[in-house]
């Protein structure tokens, strides 16, 4: 096996909390995306036997075709990485990871004879414990039961992948996906003792969006999670300053009015005089403690709670700037200014855009974070949203795999290098 | 979901082992008026991102932000001084992939590697039907660059004579 072969066969796998992004270096800048979930088919049911369904578990694009009733869904659908950590003994979750990994590799594994397996670079949460690394390597070995799909593999924490994609050795990475948010200072390596995890990501904004839809008379739609997510991405706005934005919305109703049609259905949504609530959606991501959300909590909207999973504490309500400061302040004082001067935001939950006509009141995640940090007295802050924030982890996986020479073997002390699995 | 940002073109520079290194390559690009700033290079409105370089320092990958064949040639001409050869990769998806497959006379429906000769250059074409993706790569040196092979291949892969560019030309002429 030579270096040349490896460079052409690097394969990135980003196990996100809701989406799994994967694909070989040959895909260019954009990976394939499927939901990080698996559906356990009731193989004992008469119907599935009649229909000739032989699979025990379905992943990838075919999942929607197998869905049964709502109650069954809750029991049979497994999102293995919901909060970034898979419990050691959660066999169903590991089974999903195994199936998804196989699904991903088989889409791209070439049929030619001189194919000798990919060099797989996987990325998981920075709070993932060591047993997850061990188990994932086992999964990779399993992939080679028939023919060799993976020659060697390595695993890197998601924030490190982001830093690599941006070639920034000293920085603070804030990775906010669907289920959680990780704040991770990096000084060549992730400063693990300084990591702060939040028990919220894009899912929190979905919950608020559902409440807003209910208030606007679309209670039936509010139950469909994937629809709510799409509506949120379309209509949600991140305000520069919440009260000014609401003021603006109330005096310029036409400019802020949200109305949208769901393609392929007859559904049309118009928030009418509740259109000002569009600004609440983005604000909630950054600052769920704002008093304006109290009324929603009072009416029963669940509050993101503090939880402990494994050895990691996930904060529910801590605001985004506070999370960055708490994390950076756990690092040596001398390092802190460098960490503030390069803050990288990645993950879909930072994808907020400014629609035309709302430039004066809506903002983007980088400007919002900067403003919040400056308000808390931090100087010389520089924040950037990574280009294509949803894909920067995958891109980092590819860059890493490409650069690390094949003879650099995996070392547990450093958690780096290639583990031979073939 | 994702906005199609057009074809992704990557340029892999294989450095002349022994007497050339990454720094020399950047100097050559700068001599070709490509300005280096952090992980990016730019010339006028055109940008190239330095995607990665191997730890051994024998290879650098750039990602071009423009699907303009003149820019691709210009960039490669500057880089080739320090390179043994240059490898160009096109990463196409969806309609663009289908269009290119059609132009090359192959079908996207099958997962396969094709070797196709065009303008005296061997193209390696890899198709991934499940992802509606097509990857095309080829190598060039001085000789091929002088024969404007890059531009010809580009035009073969990407239908540059689209109605839009025609309209653009007419508009340009009216001005
Ligand atoms: N343009 C956007 N504006 C706001 N949120 C977005 C946008 N695009 C994606 N998201 C949200 O980002 C989250 C998914 O981000 P991603 O980084 O893929 O998560 P994960 O890796 O944890 O699966 C979802 O909650 C999604 O709704």
Coordinates of C-alpha atoms and ligand atoms in Angstrom, one line a residue:
Chain A
X1 CA 0.0 0.0 0.0
X2 CA 1.5 3.3 -0.9
X3 CA 0.9 7.0 -0.1
X4 CA -0.5 7.7 -3.5
X5 CA -3.2 5.0 -3.1
X6 CA -4.2 6.4 0.3
X7 CA -4.5 10.0 -1.0
X8 CA -7.0 8.8 -3.6
X9 CA -9.0 6.7 -1.1
X10 CA -9.5 8.9 1.9
X11 CA -13.1 8.5 3.1
X12 CA -14.7 11.0 5.6
X13 CA -17.5 10.0 8.0
X14 CA -19.0 12.7 10.2
X15 CA -21.4 11.1 12.7
X16 CA -23.5 14.1 13.6
X17 CA -26.4 14.1 16.1
X18 CA -29.0 14.2 13.4
X19 CA -27.2 13.9 10.1
X20 CA -24.5 11.5 8.9
X21 CA -22.2 13.1 6.3
X22 CA -19.9 10.8 4.4
X23 CA -18.0 10.2 1.2
X24 CA -14.6 9.8 -0.4
X25 CA -12.2 12.6 -1.3
X26 CA -13.4 12.2 -4.9
X27 CA -16.6 14.0 -3.9
X28 CA -15.0 17.4 -3.8
X29 CA -16.5 19.9 -1.4
X30 CA -19.9 18.4 -0.6
X31 CA -20.5 15.0 1.1
X32 CA -23.5 12.8 0.9
X33 CA -26.0 13.3 3.8
X34 CA -28.5 10.9 5.3
X35 CA -30.1 11.1 8.6
X36 CA -28.1 9.5 11.4
X37 CA -30.8 7.0 12.3
X38 CA -32.0 3.5 11.8
X39 CA -35.4 1.8 11.7
X40 CA -35.8 -1.6 13.2
X41 CA -38.4 -3.4 11.1
X42 CA -40.8 -5.7 12.9
X43 CA -39.6 -8.7 11.1
X44 CA -41.9 -11.0 12.9
X45 CA -45.0 -9.2 11.6
X46 CA -47.1 -11.0 9.0
X47 CA -46.9 -8.1 6.7
X48 CA -43.2 -7.8 6.5
X49 CA -43.0 -11.5 5.9
X50 CA -45.6 -11.3 3.2
X51 CA -43.7 -8.4 1.6
X52 CA -40.5 -10.2 1.7
X53 CA -38.7 -7.7 3.9
X54 CA -35.6 -9.5 5.0
X55 CA -33.8 -6.8 6.7
X56 CA -33.9 -6.3 10.4
X57 CA -32.8 -2.7 10.2
X58 CA -33.1 -0.1 7.5
X59 CA -30.9 3.0 7.2
X60 CA -30.3 5.8 4.6
X61 CA -32.7 6.9 2.0
X62 CA -35.0 3.9 2.2
X63 CA -36.1 4.6 5.8
X64 CA -39.3 6.6 5.0
X65 CA -40.6 3.6 2.9
X66 CA -40.7 1.3 5.9
X67 CA -42.3 3.6 8.5
X68 CA -45.3 2.3 10.3
X69 CA -47.6 4.0 12.7
X70 CA -46.5 6.9 15.0
X71 CA -46.3 4.7 18.1
X72 CA -44.2 2.1 16.3
X73 CA -42.0 4.9 15.1
X74 CA -41.1 6.0 18.6
X75 CA -40.2 2.4 19.6
X76 CA -38.4 1.4 16.4
X77 CA -36.6 4.4 15.2
X78 CA -33.2 4.8 16.8
X79 CA -31.0 8.0 16.6
X80 CA -27.8 6.6 17.9
X81 CA -25.9 9.9 18.4
X82 CA -28.7 12.1 19.6
X83 CA -26.5 13.6 22.2
X84 CA -23.1 12.7 20.8
X85 CA -22.5 9.8 23.2
X86 CA -23.6 6.2 22.8
X87 CA -23.9 4.2 26.0
X88 CA -21.5 1.2 26.1
X89 CA -24.3 -1.3 26.2
X90 CA -26.8 0.3 23.8
X91 CA -26.6 -2.5 21.2
X92 CA -29.3 -1.1 19.0
X93 CA -27.5 2.2 18.7
X94 CA -24.3 0.5 17.8
X95 CA -26.1 -1.7 15.3
X96 CA -27.4 1.5 13.6
X97 CA -23.8 2.9 13.4
X98 CA -22.6 -0.3 11.9
X99 CA -25.4 -0.4 9.2
X100 CA -24.9 3.3 8.4
X101 CA -21.2 2.9 8.0
X102 CA -21.6 -0.1 5.7
X103 CA -24.3 1.8 3.7
X104 CA -21.9 4.7 3.2
X105 CA -18.9 2.6 2.2
X106 CA -20.8 0.5 -0.2
X107 CA -22.2 3.5 -2.1
X108 CA -18.6 4.4 -3.0
X109 CA -16.5 1.3 -2.9
X110 CA -15.2 0.8 -6.4
X111 CA -15.7 -2.5 -8.1
X112 CA -12.2 -2.7 -9.6
X113 CA -9.7 -5.4 -8.5
X114 CA -7.0 -3.1 -7.2
X115 CA -9.3 -1.5 -4.7
X116 CA -7.9 -2.5 -1.3
X117 CA -10.1 -0.5 1.0
X118 CA -10.6 3.1 2.0
X119 CA -8.6 5.0 4.5
X120 CA -11.5 6.0 6.8
X121 CA -11.4 9.1 8.9
X122 CA -14.3 9.3 11.3
X123 CA -15.3 12.2 13.4
X124 CA -17.3 12.1 16.6
X125 CA -18.1 14.4 19.5
X126 CA -15.2 15.8 21.5
X127 CA -16.9 14.5 24.7
X128 CA -17.1 10.9 23.4
X129 CA -15.4 8.6 25.8
X130 CA -12.6 6.2 24.9
X131 CA -14.8 3.2 24.7
X132 CA -16.6 4.8 21.7
X133 CA -13.3 4.9 19.9
X134 CA -12.6 1.3 20.7
X135 CA -16.1 0.3 19.6
X136 CA -15.9 2.3 16.4
X137 CA -12.7 0.6 15.4
X138 CA -14.4 -2.7 16.0
X139 CA -17.2 -1.6 13.7
X140 CA -14.6 -0.7 11.1
X141 CA -13.1 -4.2 11.4
X142 CA -16.5 -5.7 10.9
X143 CA -16.8 -3.9 7.6
X144 CA -14.2 -6.2 6.1
X145 CA -16.1 -9.4 6.6
X146 CA -16.9 -9.9 3.0
X147 CA -14.4 -7.9 0.9
X148 CA -12.1 -5.3 2.4
X149 CA -13.9 -1.9 2.6
X150 CA -11.6 -0.2 5.1
X151 CA -7.8 -0.6 5.0
X152 CA -7.0 1.6 7.9
X153 CA -9.0 4.0 10.0
X154 CA -8.6 6.9 12.4
X155 CA -11.0 8.9 14.6
X156 CA -10.8 12.6 15.4
X157 CA -13.0 14.9 17.5
X158 CA -15.4 17.1 15.5
X159 CA -14.0 20.4 16.7
X160 CA -10.5 19.3 15.7
X161 CA -11.8 18.4 12.2
X162 CA -13.1 22.0 11.9
X163 CA -9.8 23.5 13.0
X164 CA -8.0 21.3 10.5
X165 CA -10.3 22.2 7.6
X166 CA -9.5 25.8 8.4
X167 CA -5.8 25.3 9.1
X168 CA -6.0 27.1 12.4
X169 CA -3.9 25.5 15.0
X170 CA -4.9 27.8 17.8
X171 CA -8.6 28.7 18.0
X172 CA -11.9 28.1 19.8
X173 CA -14.3 25.9 17.8
X174 CA -18.0 26.1 18.6
X175 CA -19.7 23.2 16.9
X176 CA -23.5 23.4 17.1
X177 CA -25.4 20.7 15.4
X178 CA -28.9 19.4 15.9
X179 CA -28.7 17.8 19.3
X180 CA -26.0 19.6 21.1
X181 CA -23.2 22.2 21.1
X182 CA -19.6 21.7 21.8
X183 CA -17.2 24.5 22.7
X184 CA -13.6 23.4 22.4
X185 CA -10.4 25.4 22.6
X186 CA -7.7 24.1 20.4
X187 CA -4.0 24.6 20.8
X188 CA -2.6 22.1 18.3
X189 CA -4.7 19.5 20.2
X190 CA -8.1 19.9 21.7
X191 CA -7.9 21.2 25.3
X192 CA -10.1 18.5 26.6
X193 CA -10.4 19.8 30.2
X194 CA -11.8 23.1 28.9
X195 CA -14.6 21.7 26.7
X196 CA -18.0 23.0 27.5
X197 CA -21.0 21.1 26.2
X198 CA -24.5 22.5 25.8
X199 CA -27.6 20.3 25.9
X200 CA -29.1 22.1 22.9
X201 CA -28.6 22.7 19.2
X202 CA -30.9 23.2 16.3
X203 CA -33.5 21.0 18.1
X204 CA -34.2 23.7 20.7
X205 CA -35.1 26.2 17.9
X206 CA -37.4 23.5 16.4
X207 CA -39.3 23.2 19.7
X208 CA -39.8 27.0 19.8
X209 CA -40.8 27.0 16.1
X210 CA -43.4 24.4 16.9
X211 CA -44.8 26.6 19.7
X212 CA -45.0 29.5 17.3
X213 CA -46.8 27.5 14.7
X214 CA -49.3 26.3 17.3
X215 CA -49.9 29.9 18.3
X216 CA -50.5 30.8 14.6
X217 CA -53.0 28.1 14.2
X218 CA -50.9 25.4 12.6
X219 CA -51.0 23.0 15.5
X220 CA -51.3 20.0 13.2
X221 CA -48.1 20.8 11.4
X222 CA -46.2 21.4 14.6
X223 CA -46.2 17.7 15.2
X224 CA -44.1 16.8 12.2
X225 CA -40.5 17.3 13.2
X226 CA -38.9 17.3 9.8
X227 CA -41.4 19.8 8.6
X228 CA -40.9 22.1 11.5
X229 CA -37.2 22.0 10.9
X230 CA -37.6 23.1 7.3
X231 CA -40.0 25.9 8.3
X232 CA -37.5 27.0 11.0
X233 CA -34.7 27.1 8.4
X234 CA -36.9 29.1 6.0
X235 CA -38.4 31.7 8.3
X236 CA -36.2 31.8 11.4
X237 CA -34.2 35.0 11.9
X238 CA -31.3 35.9 14.1
X239 CA -31.9 39.4 15.5
X240 CA -29.0 41.8 16.1
X241 CA -30.9 43.1 19.1
X242 CA -34.1 41.4 20.0
X243 CA -36.2 44.3 21.2
X244 CA -35.1 46.5 18.3
X245 CA -35.9 43.8 15.9
X246 CA -39.4 43.3 17.4
X247 CA -40.0 47.0 17.3
X248 CA -39.0 47.0 13.6
X249 CA -41.2 44.1 12.9
X250 CA -44.2 45.8 14.5
X251 CA -43.7 49.0 12.6
X252 CA -42.8 47.3 9.3
X253 CA -45.2 44.3 9.2
X254 CA -44.8 43.9 5.4
X255 CA -41.1 43.6 5.5
X256 CA -41.1 40.9 8.1
X257 CA -44.2 39.0 7.2
X258 CA -43.5 35.3 6.8
X259 CA -45.5 33.3 4.3
X260 CA -44.4 30.1 2.7
X261 CA -45.6 27.2 0.7
X262 CA -44.4 23.7 1.4
X263 CA -43.3 22.3 -2.0
X264 CA -45.2 19.1 -3.0
X265 CA -48.1 19.7 -0.7
X266 CA -51.0 22.0 -0.4
X267 CA -49.7 23.4 2.9
X268 CA -49.3 27.2 3.1
X269 CA -48.1 29.0 6.1
X270 CA -48.6 32.6 7.0
X271 CA -47.6 33.9 10.4
X272 CA -49.5 37.2 9.7
X273 CA -49.3 39.5 12.8
X274 CA -47.2 36.9 14.6
X275 CA -44.4 37.4 12.1
X276 CA -42.3 39.3 14.6
X277 CA -41.8 35.9 16.4
X278 CA -39.4 34.9 13.6
X279 CA -36.7 36.8 15.5
X280 CA -37.3 34.7 18.6
X281 CA -36.2 31.6 16.8
X282 CA -32.6 32.7 16.3
X283 CA -32.4 34.5 19.6
X284 CA -33.3 31.3 21.4
X285 CA -30.3 29.5 19.9
X286 CA -28.0 32.0 21.4
X287 CA -29.7 33.2 24.5
X288 CA -32.5 31.0 25.8
X289 CA -32.4 32.8 29.1
X290 CA -33.9 36.0 27.7
X291 CA -37.0 36.9 29.7
X292 CA -39.2 36.9 26.6
X293 CA -39.0 33.1 26.6
X294 CA -40.5 32.8 30.1
X295 CA -44.0 33.0 28.8
X296 CA -43.3 30.0 26.5
X297 CA -41.9 28.0 29.4
X298 CA -44.8 29.0 31.6
X299 CA -47.1 27.6 28.9
X300 CA -45.3 24.3 29.0
X301 CA -42.6 24.5 26.4
X302 CA -39.8 22.2 27.7
X303 CA -36.7 24.1 28.8
X304 CA -33.3 22.6 27.7
X305 CA -32.2 21.0 31.0
X306 CA -28.8 20.3 32.5
X307 CA -27.9 16.7 32.1
X308 CA -25.0 14.5 32.9
X309 CA -24.2 11.8 30.3
X310 CA -21.3 9.6 31.2
X311 CA -18.7 11.9 32.7
X312 CA -19.9 14.9 30.8
X313 CA -22.1 17.7 32.0
X314 CA -24.3 19.3 29.4
X315 CA -25.6 22.7 30.3
X316 CA -29.2 23.6 29.2
X317 CA -29.6 27.3 29.4
X318 CA -26.1 28.8 29.4
X319 CA -26.0 31.4 26.7
X320 CA -23.5 31.1 23.7
X321 CA -21.1 33.8 24.8
X322 CA -21.1 32.6 28.4
X323 CA -20.2 29.1 27.1
X324 CA -17.3 30.4 25.1
X325 CA -16.0 32.5 28.1
X326 CA -16.3 29.6 30.6
X327 CA -14.5 27.3 28.2
X328 CA -11.7 29.8 27.4
X329 CA -11.2 30.7 31.0
X330 CA -10.3 27.1 31.8
X331 CA -7.2 27.5 29.6
X332 CA -3.9 29.1 30.6
X333 CA -4.2 32.9 30.8
X334 CA -1.4 33.4 28.3
X335 CA -3.3 31.4 25.7
X336 CA -6.7 33.1 26.2
X337 CA -6.3 36.1 24.0
X338 CA -5.4 33.8 21.1
X339 CA -8.4 31.7 21.7
X340 CA -10.7 34.8 21.6
X341 CA -9.1 36.1 18.5
X342 CA -10.0 33.1 16.4
X343 CA -13.4 31.7 17.1
X344 CA -14.7 29.3 14.5
X345 CA -18.4 28.6 14.3
X346 CA -19.4 25.4 12.6
X347 CA -22.5 23.2 12.3
X348 CA -25.9 23.8 10.7
X349 CA -27.2 25.6 13.8
X350 CA -25.1 28.6 12.8
X351 CA -26.5 28.8 9.2
X352 CA -28.6 31.9 9.8
X353 CA -29.0 34.1 6.8
X354 CA -30.1 37.7 6.4
X355 CA -33.0 38.1 3.9
X356 CA -32.9 41.2 1.7
X357 CA -34.5 44.2 3.3
X358 CA -33.8 43.1 6.8
X359 CA -30.1 44.0 6.9
X360 CA -30.7 46.6 9.7
X361 CA -32.2 44.1 12.2
X362 CA -31.2 40.6 11.2
X363 CA -27.7 39.3 11.6
X364 CA -25.4 36.2 11.1
X365 CA -24.1 33.9 13.8
X366 CA -20.6 35.4 13.7
X367 CA -21.7 39.0 14.2
X368 CA -24.1 37.9 16.9
X369 CA -21.5 36.0 18.8
X370 CA -19.0 38.8 18.6
X371 CA -21.5 41.3 19.8
X372 CA -22.5 39.1 22.8
X373 CA -18.8 38.6 23.7
X374 CA -18.0 42.3 23.4
X375 CA -20.9 43.1 25.6
X376 CA -19.5 40.8 28.3
X377 CA -16.2 42.7 28.1
X378 CA -14.1 40.5 25.9
X379 CA -11.8 42.5 23.6
X380 CA -10.1 41.6 20.3
X381 CA -12.7 39.0 19.4
X382 CA -12.8 37.6 15.9
X383 CA -15.5 35.2 15.0
X384 CA -16.1 33.5 11.7
X385 CA -18.7 31.1 10.4
X386 CA -17.0 28.3 8.5
X387 CA -18.0 28.2 4.8
X388 CA -20.7 25.6 4.5
X389 CA -20.9 25.1 8.2
X390 CA -22.7 21.8 8.0
X391 CA -19.9 20.2 6.0
X392 CA -16.8 21.6 7.6
X393 CA -16.3 18.5 9.9
X394 CA -16.4 16.2 6.9
X395 CA -14.0 18.4 5.0
X396 CA -11.6 18.3 7.9
X397 CA -11.7 14.5 7.9
X398 CA -10.7 14.5 4.3
X399 CA -7.9 17.0 4.8
X400 CA -6.6 15.0 7.8
X401 CA -6.7 11.7 6.0
X402 CA -5.0 13.1 3.0
X403 CA -2.1 14.6 5.1
X404 CA -1.3 11.9 7.6
X405 CA 1.2 9.4 6.1
X406 CA 0.1 5.8 6.0
X407 CA 3.0 4.6 8.1
X408 CA 1.9 6.8 11.0
X409 CA 0.3 4.3 13.3
X410 CA -2.5 4.9 15.7
X411 CA -1.4 5.8 19.2
X412 CA -3.8 5.8 22.1
X413 CA -1.8 8.3 24.2
X414 CA -2.3 10.9 21.5
X415 CA -5.4 9.6 19.8
X416 CA -4.0 10.0 16.3
X417 CA -2.6 8.0 13.4
X418 CA -4.0 5.1 11.4
X419 CA -5.3 1.9 12.9
X420 CA -4.9 -1.0 10.6
X421 CA -8.2 -2.8 10.4
X422 CA -7.9 -5.0 7.3
Chain B
X1 CA -31.1 22.2 1.1
X2 CA -27.7 22.9 -0.4
X3 CA -27.3 25.5 -3.1
X4 CA -25.5 24.2 -6.1
X5 CA -22.3 26.1 -6.1
X6 CA -21.3 24.8 -9.6
X7 CA -18.6 22.3 -10.4
X8 CA -15.8 21.9 -7.9
X9 CA -12.4 21.9 -9.5
X10 CA -9.3 20.8 -7.7
X11 CA -5.7 21.1 -8.8
X12 CA -3.2 18.8 -7.3
X13 CA 0.4 19.9 -7.7
X14 CA 3.0 17.1 -7.6
X15 CA 6.2 18.8 -6.6
X16 CA 9.5 17.9 -8.2
X17 CA 11.0 15.7 -5.6
X18 CA 14.3 16.9 -4.2
X19 CA 14.6 20.3 -5.7
X20 CA 11.3 21.8 -5.1
X21 CA 9.1 22.4 -2.0
X22 CA 5.8 24.0 -1.0
X23 CA 7.5 27.4 -0.5
X24 CA 8.9 27.4 -4.0
X25 CA 5.5 26.5 -5.3
X26 CA 3.9 29.5 -3.6
X27 CA 6.7 31.8 -4.9
X28 CA 6.0 30.5 -8.4
X29 CA 2.3 31.3 -8.0
X30 CA 3.1 34.7 -6.6
X31 CA 5.3 35.3 -9.7
X32 CA 2.2 34.5 -11.7
X33 CA 0.4 37.3 -9.8
X34 CA -1.6 35.0 -7.5
X35 CA -1.6 36.8 -4.2
X36 CA -1.2 34.6 -1.1
X37 CA -3.3 35.5 2.0
X38 CA -3.6 32.9 4.7
X39 CA -5.1 29.7 3.2
X40 CA -6.2 31.6 0.1
X41 CA -4.8 32.7 -3.2
X42 CA -6.4 35.3 -5.3
X43 CA -5.9 37.0 -8.7
X44 CA -8.4 39.7 -9.4
X45 CA -11.8 38.4 -8.6
X46 CA -10.7 34.8 -8.8
X47 CA -9.9 32.7 -5.8
X48 CA -8.1 29.4 -5.0
X49 CA -8.1 27.8 -1.6
X50 CA -5.2 25.8 -0.4
X51 CA -7.0 22.7 0.7
X52 CA -4.2 20.6 2.1
X53 CA -0.6 19.6 1.6
X54 CA 0.8 16.2 2.4
X55 CA 3.0 16.1 5.5
X56 CA 5.8 14.9 3.3
X57 CA 5.5 18.1 1.4
X58 CA 5.5 16.5 -2.0
X59 CA 2.0 17.5 -3.0
X60 CA -0.4 20.4 -2.5
X61 CA -4.1 20.5 -3.3
X62 CA -5.9 23.6 -4.3
X63 CA -9.6 24.2 -4.8
X64 CA -10.6 26.6 -7.4
X65 CA -13.6 28.8 -6.8
X66 CA -14.3 29.4 -10.4
X67 CA -15.3 27.2 -13.2
X68 CA -13.5 29.4 -15.7
X69 CA -11.1 27.4 -17.9
X70 CA -8.8 30.5 -18.5
X71 CA -8.3 30.8 -14.8
X72 CA -7.6 27.1 -14.5
X73 CA -5.0 27.4 -17.2
X74 CA -3.5 30.5 -15.8
X75 CA -3.2 29.0 -12.4
X76 CA -1.6 25.8 -13.7
X77 CA 0.9 27.7 -15.9
X78 CA 2.1 29.5 -12.8
X79 CA 2.3 26.4 -10.8
X80 CA 3.8 24.0 -13.3
X81 CA 7.3 25.7 -13.0
X82 CA 7.7 23.9 -9.7
X83 CA 5.8 20.8 -10.5
X84 CA 6.6 17.4 -11.9
X85 CA 3.0 17.3 -13.2
X86 CA -0.4 18.7 -12.3
X87 CA -3.5 16.6 -11.7
X88 CA -6.9 18.2 -12.3
X89 CA -10.0 16.8 -10.7
X90 CA -13.6 17.7 -11.5
X91 CA -16.2 16.8 -9.0
X92 CA -19.6 17.0 -10.6
X93 CA -23.0 16.3 -9.1
X94 CA -26.6 15.9 -10.3
X95 CA -27.4 17.6 -13.7
X96 CA -23.8 18.6 -14.2
X97 CA -22.6 15.0 -13.7
X98 CA -25.2 13.7 -16.1
X99 CA -24.4 16.3 -18.7
X100 CA -20.6 15.5 -18.5
X101 CA -21.3 11.8 -18.7
X102 CA -23.4 12.3 -21.8
X103 CA -20.6 14.5 -23.4
X104 CA -18.1 11.7 -22.7
X105 CA -20.4 9.1 -24.1
X106 CA -20.8 7.1 -20.9
X107 CA -23.7 6.2 -18.7
X108 CA -23.9 7.4 -15.1
X109 CA -26.1 4.5 -14.1
X110 CA -23.3 2.1 -13.3
X111 CA -20.6 2.3 -10.6
X112 CA -17.5 2.1 -12.6
X113 CA -14.1 3.5 -13.5
X114 CA -13.7 4.5 -17.2
X115 CA -10.5 5.4 -18.9
X116 CA -11.2 7.7 -21.8
X117 CA -8.7 9.4 -24.1
X118 CA -9.5 13.0 -25.0
X119 CA -7.2 15.5 -26.8
X120 CA -4.3 13.1 -26.2
X121 CA -4.8 12.9 -22.4
X122 CA -6.0 9.9 -20.4
X123 CA -9.1 10.8 -18.4
X124 CA -9.9 8.7 -15.4
X125 CA -13.7 8.9 -14.9
X126 CA -15.4 7.5 -11.8
X127 CA -19.1 7.3 -11.5
X128 CA -21.1 6.9 -8.3
X129 CA -24.8 6.5 -9.4
X130 CA -26.2 6.3 -5.8
X131 CA -24.8 9.8 -5.2
X132 CA -25.4 11.1 -8.7
X133 CA -21.7 12.0 -8.8
X134 CA -19.0 11.9 -11.4
X135 CA -15.3 12.5 -10.8
X136 CA -13.0 13.1 -13.7
X137 CA -9.3 13.5 -13.3
X138 CA -6.3 13.8 -15.6
X139 CA -2.6 14.7 -15.5
X140 CA -0.9 17.4 -17.5
X141 CA 2.7 18.7 -17.8
X142 CA 4.3 21.5 -19.8
X143 CA 3.4 20.0 -23.1
X144 CA -0.3 19.5 -22.6
X145 CA -0.5 23.0 -21.1
X146 CA 1.0 24.5 -24.2
X147 CA -1.6 22.7 -26.3
X148 CA -4.4 24.3 -24.4
X149 CA -5.7 20.8 -23.4
X150 CA -7.2 22.1 -20.2
X151 CA -9.5 24.4 -21.9
X152 CA -10.6 21.8 -24.4
X153 CA -11.3 19.3 -21.7
X154 CA -13.2 21.8 -19.7
X155 CA -15.4 22.6 -22.6
X156 CA -16.0 19.0 -23.2
X157 CA -17.1 18.4 -19.6
X158 CA -19.0 21.5 -18.9
X159 CA -21.3 22.9 -21.5
X160 CA -20.0 26.4 -21.6
X161 CA -22.1 27.4 -24.5
X162 CA -25.2 27.7 -22.4
X163 CA -27.9 30.2 -23.3
X164 CA -26.9 32.3 -20.4
X165 CA -23.3 32.8 -21.5
X166 CA -24.6 33.5 -25.0
X167 CA -26.9 36.2 -23.6
X168 CA -24.0 37.5 -21.5
X169 CA -21.9 37.8 -24.7
X170 CA -24.7 39.7 -26.5
X171 CA -25.1 42.0 -23.5
X172 CA -21.4 42.6 -23.5
X173 CA -21.4 43.4 -27.1
X174 CA -24.3 45.9 -26.6
X175 CA -22.3 47.7 -24.0
Ligands
LIG1 N1 -29.9 27.8 7.3 C1 -30.1 27.4 8.5 N2 -30.5 28.2 9.5 C2 -30.7 27.7 10.7 N3 -30.5 26.4 11.1 C3 -30.1 25.6 10.2 C4 -29.9 26.0 8.8 N4 -29.5 24.9 8.1 C5 -29.5 23.9 9.0 N5 -29.9 24.2 10.2 C6 -30.0 23.4 11.4 O1 -28.8 22.8 11.8 C7 -29.0 21.5 12.4 C8 -28.2 20.5 11.7 O2 -26.9 20.8 11.8 P1 -25.7 19.7 11.6 O3 -24.4 20.4 11.8 O4 -25.9 18.9 10.4 O5 -26.1 18.8 12.9 P2 -25.5 17.4 13.3 O6 -24.1 17.3 12.8 O7 -25.6 17.4 14.8 O8 -26.4 16.4 12.7 C9 -30.5 21.3 12.3 O9 -31.1 21.6 13.5 C10 -30.9 22.3 11.2 O10 -32.3 22.6 11.3

